[in-house]
Amino acid sequence: MRFSLCCISFVWLCCYGVQNVFAYKIPQIKLELIGDKFNVSIPDEAGIENVAFNINRNRPFKAFEQGEFSGRVSTPIDNRWIFESKRHLRDDDTIYIWTDVQFNKNRFRAMSTPIVVSETLTDINEVINDNKSTVTTETPPAIDPRTEKCEPALTKIRDRNVCRGELLFEENFNGNELNVTRWRYEVRLPLDNADAEFVLYDTNAEITNGLLKIEPHIWGNDSPDADIRRGSLNLGARCTAYQNPDIECRRQPFGRVVLPPILTARINTKHAFSFKYGRVEVRAKLPQGDWLYPLLLLEPHANLYGQQAYASGQMRIAFIRSNLQLQTQSGTEMGGRLLNGGAVLRPEAIYRNAFMVNTSRDAHFGETFHVYTLTWDDRRLSFEVDGQKYGSIDGGFAQHEVGQNYAWTSGNYMAPFDQEFYITLGVAAGGHGDFSDDYLSKPWANTSPKAALNFWRDRANWKSTWTSPALVVDYVRVFAI
């Protein structure tokens, strides 16, 4: 009996010890901005001996690997374990962190929830030093008073409750200037990736008589002395690059590298409005002209599944290849009479139609205004034009052989389309991803390092087709579902 009691006592002590060892749970990381620097921290707790932070900017961790910024902290300051970096963060950066904590001689590791810089809220009472500036966001606008019963919606907007059928966003482009509280220009060169378009995005949109007009122009208006192989381009402080400023903000022609042949515009609501699930309506007249295409997009706000190669997805509310006539080698018509809607999950041209639905008309979609609608819910994407549904795409992208991405298995059935997205409007030209090499009369090959130069050299053939090259938008509306 004495032996049994001793054993019972020993087991109880062991269990108690194990409980203490594994009771520690790494808390959520706190992010703070300090001028041109930032720090991350966790609160101190009795038993913590040191803490290591590994941090990636706009790139999720695949495992417990070394981060873009990393360091081990051996002493807490003001009851927090703090790691400081001298890197400046942009409002649209997403920060990924994993933490290693030595607690009572044991090691604990955990991935933190991704932190979107523009959404980070810090309690003023928790600020460590008076000279630290914390990141805040604007208070979401209140829901308009409603007399009818508010039915819960599938749609989510951060911390705001919405009602089914509620008009969440409406832009009618009144006035003479872009509403900067809703829209911002992208001023940048496209990244030099597998589908980079042949353009420079700048601030050349116009608003007149309640219409947004984005019209692309040939470099230097194709004056006799214009040459994309000479000169240099540096966007300076105006540049809105968010991945690689060396590529997106500057270009010096040499060899096969040329200046962008086309000047155009691209605007978005990333800083002001994003949502998860809903119905989007855009009334627009699409561009007409060879090798142009409209950008009526929903793009990921936080890029939680990664920033490269459409890892976090892109939704196309409406898309056409704006050529007046465009045929494949087999005679299939792919020009402006064929309307597409769908998802982009890979950069390569050969995969562009894998998640697209389409409908065709006798007339080019740039001849007149149409209402383009995307309904996005937790099971599928559905597409309409002028109130007529023409197709839908079911979720389950993580299991699809073309779109498969391991990171999506951590999301729901619609991953990567299970996060908040924002609205983008613009016009692009050329590129390596939206025009297959199977198209007749295409003056460049997608794999050619001279693609943009060859496109430019063929302008005598395509510029005469740019009779109505502008994207003209009447309104944009988003409704809760």
mmCIF file of C-alpha atoms in Angstrom, residues 31 33 90-95 113-122 134-138 140 157-159 270-275 300-304 419-422:
data_model
loop_
_atom_site.group_PDB
_atom_site.id
_atom_site.type_symbol
_atom_site.label_atom_id
_atom_site.label_comp_id
_atom_site.label_asym_id
_atom_site.label_seq_id
_atom_site.Cartn_x
_atom_site.Cartn_y
_atom_site.Cartn_z
ATOM 1 C CA LEU A 31 3.358 45.591 -34.320
ATOM 2 C CA LEU A 33 5.742 51.879 -36.197
ATOM 3 C CA ARG A 90 4.142 50.710 -46.178
ATOM 4 C CA ASP A 91 0.451 50.852 -45.300
ATOM 5 C CA ASP A 92 -0.307 48.047 -47.769
ATOM 6 C CA ASP A 93 2.361 45.651 -46.451
ATOM 7 C CA THR A 94 1.329 42.373 -44.867
ATOM 8 C CA ILE A 95 3.662 41.124 -42.137
ATOM 9 C CA THR A 113 -1.811 35.658 -37.617
ATOM 10 C CA PRO A 114 -0.707 37.858 -40.582
ATOM 11 C CA ILE A 115 -0.721 41.562 -39.752
ATOM 12 C CA VAL A 116 -1.899 44.073 -42.368
ATOM 13 C CA VAL A 117 -0.076 47.308 -41.541
ATOM 14 C CA SER A 118 -2.985 49.600 -42.494
ATOM 15 C CA GLU A 119 -5.337 47.670 -40.212
ATOM 16 C CA THR A 120 -3.090 47.553 -37.144
ATOM 17 C CA LEU A 121 -4.613 49.204 -34.105
ATOM 18 C CA THR A 122 -2.530 49.978 -31.030
ATOM 19 C CA THR A 134 1.192 53.728 -34.085
ATOM 20 C CA VAL A 135 -0.746 52.631 -37.145
ATOM 21 C CA THR A 136 -4.449 53.406 -37.188
ATOM 22 C CA THR A 137 -7.300 53.075 -39.624
ATOM 23 C CA GLU A 138 -10.282 55.281 -40.240
ATOM 24 C CA PRO A 140 -15.719 52.475 -40.644
ATOM 25 C CA ILE A 157 -16.275 44.219 -44.041
ATOM 26 C CA ARG A 158 -13.665 44.026 -41.297
ATOM 27 C CA ASP A 159 -15.447 44.782 -38.012
ATOM 28 C CA LYS A 270 -7.238 49.406 -51.375
ATOM 29 C CA HIS A 271 -6.788 52.141 -48.765
ATOM 30 C CA ALA A 272 -10.508 52.877 -48.462
ATOM 31 C CA PHE A 273 -12.749 49.921 -49.213
ATOM 32 C CA SER A 274 -12.428 46.159 -49.327
ATOM 33 C CA PHE A 275 -14.880 43.365 -48.622
ATOM 34 C CA PRO A 300 -6.548 40.667 -52.584
ATOM 35 C CA HIS A 301 -6.181 43.205 -49.816
ATOM 36 C CA ALA A 302 -3.660 41.331 -47.694
ATOM 37 C CA ASN A 303 -2.153 38.683 -50.012
ATOM 38 C CA LEU A 304 -2.448 36.163 -47.183
ATOM 39 C CA GLN A 419 -10.281 36.973 -47.812
ATOM 40 C CA GLU A 420 -11.137 40.641 -48.349
ATOM 41 C CA PHE A 421 -10.600 42.063 -51.858
ATOM 42 C CA TYR A 422 -10.573 45.619 -53.179
#
